[in-house]
Amino acid sequence: MGSPRGAGGDPQTSVAQSVTSSRPSANLDTSIEDQLGPYGDPFGFRAFLKARGVTYSLTYIGESLGNVSGGFRQRGIYEGLLDLEIDVDLGPLLGWNGAALHTNLFQIHGAGLSHGAVGNLITISGIEALPSSRVYELWFEQKFFGDRFGLKFGQIAADTEFAVTQTGTVFVNSTFGWPNNMAVVIPSGGPIYPLAVPGVRAKYVPNANLSFQVGLFDGDPAGPVRGGADPDPQRRNRTGTNFRTSDPILVIAEASYAYNIEPGSTGEAGTVTLGGWYHFGRFDSLRFDGAGTSLAAPSSTGIARRFRGQAGLYGLIDQTVYREPDDPNDGASVFLRVSGSPSDRSLVDVYADVGIAYKGLLPGRSDDTVGLAFGYARISPQARGLDTDTILATGLAMPRRSSEAVLEATYQAVLGPGVTLQPDFQYVFRPGGGIPNPRDAGGARIRNAAVFGLRGTIRY
């Protein structure tokens, strides 16, 4: 079961890549259609479209999550995502070889646990978003030279192809999809779920092992906050149809090398990826005004120093470490990813995560996947310095931010093609990096949170 390709479209090198996932980058091909018999394709409509190059899928992800301790309050929530995905191969349809169209339409409902109860930076769920019906991706791609070069343009998301870890697709927490520091420091979170942007992506694959890609995106999916505008970017772009093209550009470039993917290779398969990004906008200093005075000082102008540009580097590895001798499709994979940005303008300047997943660990459950992962986000020294300056200037005792981390343990049980049930546990250390609890009159930190959840996925 599952796709022969890896998450993000590269060769699959993680034997433990999950069967279903909330990651936009995941390549999934299981469906409940065959289990429905004659009801799987009423009137043969789906087969009729497929023969003409048009395919579609309908995926529903529903989950219940609750923090039994910690956060700024205890709460249980339900949230769901309905995803309609349509792909059109213009070869069979129009005789236009190498050309394709793609779109995702989302209906998001329910309440998010991070926003409503935990107060953390590393969002508990990859589907958490404000309730809305919205357009996600809407693009055209043309491939050349035997599919070795592809040019894509339209409304594009970066988290479908860049900084993707294959092993991380099984996890519920959002950070194991798109690195947390990039989500925090790029305006409006960047071109990631649930906000894609107009852009162009070029990808060159000289051989099966090597790929290069670069993307140019509008640098703010929702636009800057001006006047009385809502500070939440999802409310400033409620339907995904802002189609902004006037913001400073975000550029992301990446190179990936997959090894031991040839039949008969003596070692286990793996992928090494290196990437970087640059945003051409302006960014505020986290600590100083234009004269170099701390923003916490009474003599400060209160107007932060402005920097031109923001940048970051990242690297990751996905590695299969073990295959079961009686079934090479089962085994264990690990991932390690590190990402960094300048500390003078980045609230989170260093992010790292690591994880392991095992597919087929339990006897008779060959398609199930169990995973354990840890993510760490460091609050930058400049932000911590401002906390110290504030304490000294006011004489008031208050928490000083340091870092946030999350530990996740999960088990994805495959009930049948296209259907999974996934119990999940997460423990959040220092939510918000150690910020004061807004509900505590004494200004104590938000307590570490223990979160239990259950996710169900069905795909047609």
PDB file of N, CA and C in Angstrom, residues 46-98:
ATOM      1  N   ARG A  46     -15.975   8.230 -12.776  1.00  0.00           N
ATOM      2  CA  ARG A  46     -14.570   8.412 -12.437  1.00  0.00           C
ATOM      3  C   ARG A  46     -13.665   7.781 -13.495  1.00  0.00           C
ATOM      4  N   ALA A  47     -14.022   6.577 -13.945  1.00  0.00           N
ATOM      5  CA  ALA A  47     -13.239   5.916 -14.991  1.00  0.00           C
ATOM      6  C   ALA A  47     -13.292   6.700 -16.300  1.00  0.00           C
ATOM      7  N   PHE A  48     -14.450   7.273 -16.603  1.00  0.00           N
ATOM      8  CA  PHE A  48     -14.602   8.084 -17.810  1.00  0.00           C
ATOM      9  C   PHE A  48     -13.641   9.271 -17.780  1.00  0.00           C
ATOM     10  N   LEU A  49     -13.569   9.960 -16.644  1.00  0.00           N
ATOM     11  CA  LEU A  49     -12.669  11.104 -16.518  1.00  0.00           C
ATOM     12  C   LEU A  49     -11.208  10.679 -16.562  1.00  0.00           C
ATOM     13  N   LYS A  50     -10.884   9.579 -15.872  1.00  0.00           N
ATOM     14  CA  LYS A  50      -9.494   9.131 -15.811  1.00  0.00           C
ATOM     15  C   LYS A  50      -8.958   8.801 -17.197  1.00  0.00           C
ATOM     16  N   ALA A  51      -9.791   8.195 -18.039  1.00  0.00           N
ATOM     17  CA  ALA A  51      -9.367   7.859 -19.398  1.00  0.00           C
ATOM     18  C   ALA A  51      -9.050   9.106 -20.210  1.00  0.00           C
ATOM     19  N   ARG A  52      -9.585  10.234 -19.785  1.00  0.00           N
ATOM     20  CA  ARG A  52      -9.342  11.514 -20.466  1.00  0.00           C
ATOM     21  C   ARG A  52      -8.366  12.403 -19.709  1.00  0.00           C
ATOM     22  N   GLY A  53      -7.639  11.823 -18.735  1.00  0.00           N
ATOM     23  CA  GLY A  53      -6.573  12.549 -18.052  1.00  0.00           C
ATOM     24  C   GLY A  53      -6.992  13.333 -16.833  1.00  0.00           C
ATOM     25  N   VAL A  54      -8.254  13.173 -16.389  1.00  0.00           N
ATOM     26  CA  VAL A  54      -8.748  13.932 -15.244  1.00  0.00           C
ATOM     27  C   VAL A  54      -8.929  12.987 -14.067  1.00  0.00           C
ATOM     28  N   THR A  55      -8.217  13.238 -12.971  1.00  0.00           N
ATOM     29  CA  THR A  55      -8.358  12.437 -11.758  1.00  0.00           C
ATOM     30  C   THR A  55      -8.667  13.358 -10.592  1.00  0.00           C
ATOM     31  N   TYR A  56      -9.358  12.804  -9.611  1.00  0.00           N
ATOM     32  CA  TYR A  56      -9.676  13.597  -8.429  1.00  0.00           C
ATOM     33  C   TYR A  56      -9.692  12.693  -7.208  1.00  0.00           C
ATOM     34  N   SER A  57      -9.493  13.299  -6.047  1.00  0.00           N
ATOM     35  CA  SER A  57      -9.604  12.575  -4.781  1.00  0.00           C
ATOM     36  C   SER A  57     -10.312  13.470  -3.780  1.00  0.00           C
ATOM     37  N   LEU A  58     -10.991  12.835  -2.845  1.00  0.00           N
ATOM     38  CA  LEU A  58     -11.681  13.542  -1.781  1.00  0.00           C
ATOM     39  C   LEU A  58     -11.213  12.921  -0.469  1.00  0.00           C
ATOM     40  N   THR A  59     -10.555  13.736   0.361  1.00  0.00           N
ATOM     41  CA  THR A  59      -9.981  13.251   1.613  1.00  0.00           C
ATOM     42  C   THR A  59     -10.589  14.008   2.785  1.00  0.00           C
ATOM     43  N   TYR A  60     -11.003  13.248   3.796  1.00  0.00           N
ATOM     44  CA  TYR A  60     -11.476  13.894   5.021  1.00  0.00           C
ATOM     45  C   TYR A  60     -10.590  13.472   6.191  1.00  0.00           C
ATOM     46  N   ILE A  61     -10.099  14.473   6.911  1.00  0.00           N
ATOM     47  CA  ILE A  61      -9.309  14.244   8.125  1.00  0.00           C
ATOM     48  C   ILE A  61     -10.069  14.875   9.285  1.00  0.00           C
ATOM     49  N   GLY A  62     -10.422  14.067  10.259  1.00  0.00           N
ATOM     50  CA  GLY A  62     -11.104  14.573  11.452  1.00  0.00           C
ATOM     51  C   GLY A  62     -10.338  14.140  12.684  1.00  0.00           C
ATOM     52  N   GLU A  63     -10.243  15.007  13.666  1.00  0.00           N
ATOM     53  CA  GLU A  63      -9.478  14.652  14.857  1.00  0.00           C
ATOM     54  C   GLU A  63     -10.040  15.335  16.093  1.00  0.00           C
ATOM     55  N   SER A  64      -9.909  14.635  17.201  1.00  0.00           N
ATOM     56  CA  SER A  64     -10.252  15.183  18.505  1.00  0.00           C
ATOM     57  C   SER A  64      -8.975  15.272  19.322  1.00  0.00           C
ATOM     58  N   LEU A  65      -8.719  16.445  19.900  1.00  0.00           N
ATOM     59  CA  LEU A  65      -7.502  16.687  20.673  1.00  0.00           C
ATOM     60  C   LEU A  65      -7.865  17.371  21.982  1.00  0.00           C
ATOM     61  N   GLY A  66      -7.102  17.081  23.023  1.00  0.00           N
ATOM     62  CA  GLY A  66      -7.336  17.751  24.295  1.00  0.00           C
ATOM     63  C   GLY A  66      -6.077  17.786  25.135  1.00  0.00           C
ATOM     64  N   ASN A  67      -5.828  18.922  25.790  1.00  0.00           N
ATOM     65  CA  ASN A  67      -4.704  19.003  26.728  1.00  0.00           C
ATOM     66  C   ASN A  67      -5.234  18.736  28.131  1.00  0.00           C
ATOM     67  N   VAL A  68      -4.836  17.595  28.678  1.00  0.00           N
ATOM     68  CA  VAL A  68      -5.338  17.183  29.993  1.00  0.00           C
ATOM     69  C   VAL A  68      -4.624  17.923  31.118  1.00  0.00           C
ATOM     70  N   SER A  69      -3.488  18.541  30.807  1.00  0.00           N
ATOM     71  CA  SER A  69      -2.784  19.375  31.773  1.00  0.00           C
ATOM     72  C   SER A  69      -1.986  20.421  31.014  1.00  0.00           C
ATOM     73  N   GLY A  70      -1.675  21.525  31.714  1.00  0.00           N
ATOM     74  CA  GLY A  70      -0.855  22.566  31.109  1.00  0.00           C
ATOM     75  C   GLY A  70      -1.603  23.441  30.133  1.00  0.00           C
ATOM     76  N   GLY A  71      -0.847  24.276  29.395  1.00  0.00           N
ATOM     77  CA  GLY A  71      -1.450  25.287  28.550  1.00  0.00           C
ATOM     78  C   GLY A  71      -1.996  26.421  29.404  1.00  0.00           C
ATOM     79  N   PHE A  72      -2.734  27.360  28.769  1.00  0.00           N
ATOM     80  CA  PHE A  72      -3.328  28.427  29.576  1.00  0.00           C
ATOM     81  C   PHE A  72      -4.751  28.071  30.011  1.00  0.00           C
ATOM     82  N   ARG A  73      -5.253  26.941  29.524  1.00  0.00           N
ATOM     83  CA  ARG A  73      -6.481  26.347  30.048  1.00  0.00           C
ATOM     84  C   ARG A  73      -6.588  24.933  29.486  1.00  0.00           C
ATOM     85  N   GLN A  74      -7.353  24.081  30.179  1.00  0.00           N
ATOM     86  CA  GLN A  74      -7.592  22.727  29.693  1.00  0.00           C
ATOM     87  C   GLN A  74      -8.837  22.743  28.814  1.00  0.00           C
ATOM     88  N   ARG A  75      -8.725  22.039  27.678  1.00  0.00           N
ATOM     89  CA  ARG A  75      -9.816  22.079  26.724  1.00  0.00           C
ATOM     90  C   ARG A  75      -9.736  20.883  25.795  1.00  0.00           C
ATOM     91  N   GLY A  76     -10.890  20.417  25.327  1.00  0.00           N
ATOM     92  CA  GLY A  76     -10.956  19.420  24.281  1.00  0.00           C
ATOM     93  C   GLY A  76     -11.598  20.016  23.044  1.00  0.00           C
ATOM     94  N   ILE A  77     -11.108  19.659  21.869  1.00  0.00           N
ATOM     95  CA  ILE A  77     -11.627  20.247  20.627  1.00  0.00           C
ATOM     96  C   ILE A  77     -11.823  19.169  19.572  1.00  0.00           C
ATOM     97  N   TYR A  78     -12.623  19.500  18.559  1.00  0.00           N
ATOM     98  CA  TYR A  78     -12.717  18.700  17.341  1.00  0.00           C
ATOM     99  C   TYR A  78     -12.452  19.623  16.167  1.00  0.00           C
ATOM    100  N   GLU A  79     -11.676  19.148  15.213  1.00  0.00           N
ATOM    101  CA  GLU A  79     -11.430  19.914  13.994  1.00  0.00           C
ATOM    102  C   GLU A  79     -11.354  18.971  12.815  1.00  0.00           C
ATOM    103  N   GLY A  80     -11.670  19.503  11.638  1.00  0.00           N
ATOM    104  CA  GLY A  80     -11.681  18.658  10.457  1.00  0.00           C
ATOM    105  C   GLY A  80     -11.282  19.409   9.203  1.00  0.00           C
ATOM    106  N   LEU A  81     -10.802  18.646   8.232  1.00  0.00           N
ATOM    107  CA  LEU A  81     -10.399  19.193   6.936  1.00  0.00           C
ATOM    108  C   LEU A  81     -10.940  18.293   5.837  1.00  0.00           C
ATOM    109  N   LEU A  82     -11.701  18.874   4.925  1.00  0.00           N
ATOM    110  CA  LEU A  82     -12.164  18.192   3.719  1.00  0.00           C
ATOM    111  C   LEU A  82     -11.375  18.760   2.549  1.00  0.00           C
ATOM    112  N   ASP A  83     -10.675  17.887   1.835  1.00  0.00           N
ATOM    113  CA  ASP A  83      -9.748  18.305   0.778  1.00  0.00           C
ATOM    114  C   ASP A  83     -10.179  17.671  -0.542  1.00  0.00           C
ATOM    115  N   LEU A  84     -10.590  18.523  -1.493  1.00  0.00           N
ATOM    116  CA  LEU A  84     -10.874  18.070  -2.855  1.00  0.00           C
ATOM    117  C   LEU A  84      -9.675  18.411  -3.721  1.00  0.00           C
ATOM    118  N   GLU A  85      -9.058  17.388  -4.288  1.00  0.00           N
ATOM    119  CA  GLU A  85      -7.859  17.552  -5.113  1.00  0.00           C
ATOM    120  C   GLU A  85      -8.165  17.097  -6.532  1.00  0.00           C
ATOM    121  N   ILE A  86      -7.869  17.947  -7.508  1.00  0.00           N
ATOM    122  CA  ILE A  86      -8.158  17.646  -8.914  1.00  0.00           C
ATOM    123  C   ILE A  86      -6.884  17.814  -9.730  1.00  0.00           C
ATOM    124  N   ASP A  87      -6.559  16.799 -10.539  1.00  0.00           N
ATOM    125  CA  ASP A  87      -5.402  16.851 -11.432  1.00  0.00           C
ATOM    126  C   ASP A  87      -5.854  16.571 -12.857  1.00  0.00           C
ATOM    127  N   VAL A  88      -5.304  17.343 -13.781  1.00  0.00           N
ATOM    128  CA  VAL A  88      -5.644  17.191 -15.196  1.00  0.00           C
ATOM    129  C   VAL A  88      -4.360  17.020 -15.993  1.00  0.00           C
ATOM    130  N   ASP A  89      -4.208  15.864 -16.632  1.00  0.00           N
ATOM    131  CA  ASP A  89      -3.108  15.608 -17.557  1.00  0.00           C
ATOM    132  C   ASP A  89      -3.584  16.038 -18.940  1.00  0.00           C
ATOM    133  N   LEU A  90      -2.976  17.097 -19.466  1.00  0.00           N
ATOM    134  CA  LEU A  90      -3.453  17.653 -20.731  1.00  0.00           C
ATOM    135  C   LEU A  90      -3.015  16.835 -21.946  1.00  0.00           C
ATOM    136  N   GLY A  91      -2.224  15.775 -21.709  1.00  0.00           N
ATOM    137  CA  GLY A  91      -1.859  14.887 -22.816  1.00  0.00           C
ATOM    138  C   GLY A  91      -3.069  14.137 -23.349  1.00  0.00           C
ATOM    139  N   PRO A  92      -3.672  13.262 -22.534  1.00  0.00           N
ATOM    140  CA  PRO A  92      -4.873  12.544 -23.008  1.00  0.00           C
ATOM    141  C   PRO A  92      -6.027  13.475 -23.338  1.00  0.00           C
ATOM    142  N   LEU A  93      -6.145  14.595 -22.621  1.00  0.00           N
ATOM    143  CA  LEU A  93      -7.298  15.465 -22.805  1.00  0.00           C
ATOM    144  C   LEU A  93      -7.202  16.307 -24.072  1.00  0.00           C
ATOM    145  N   LEU A  94      -6.021  16.908 -24.308  1.00  0.00           N
ATOM    146  CA  LEU A  94      -5.879  17.836 -25.439  1.00  0.00           C
ATOM    147  C   LEU A  94      -4.732  17.487 -26.379  1.00  0.00           C
ATOM    148  N   GLY A  95      -3.998  16.396 -26.064  1.00  0.00           N
ATOM    149  CA  GLY A  95      -2.826  16.084 -26.868  1.00  0.00           C
ATOM    150  C   GLY A  95      -1.649  16.985 -26.566  1.00  0.00           C
ATOM    151  N   TRP A  96      -1.677  17.678 -25.415  1.00  0.00           N
ATOM    152  CA  TRP A  96      -0.617  18.612 -25.000  1.00  0.00           C
ATOM    153  C   TRP A  96       0.298  17.863 -24.035  1.00  0.00           C
ATOM    154  N   ASN A  97       1.320  17.221 -24.568  1.00  0.00           N
ATOM    155  CA  ASN A  97       2.170  16.349 -23.767  1.00  0.00           C
ATOM    156  C   ASN A  97       3.023  17.146 -22.777  1.00  0.00           C
ATOM    157  N   GLY A  98       3.168  16.586 -21.576  1.00  0.00           N
ATOM    158  CA  GLY A  98       3.998  17.199 -20.537  1.00  0.00           C
ATOM    159  C   GLY A  98       3.333  18.321 -19.780  1.00  0.00           C
TER     160      GLY A  98
END
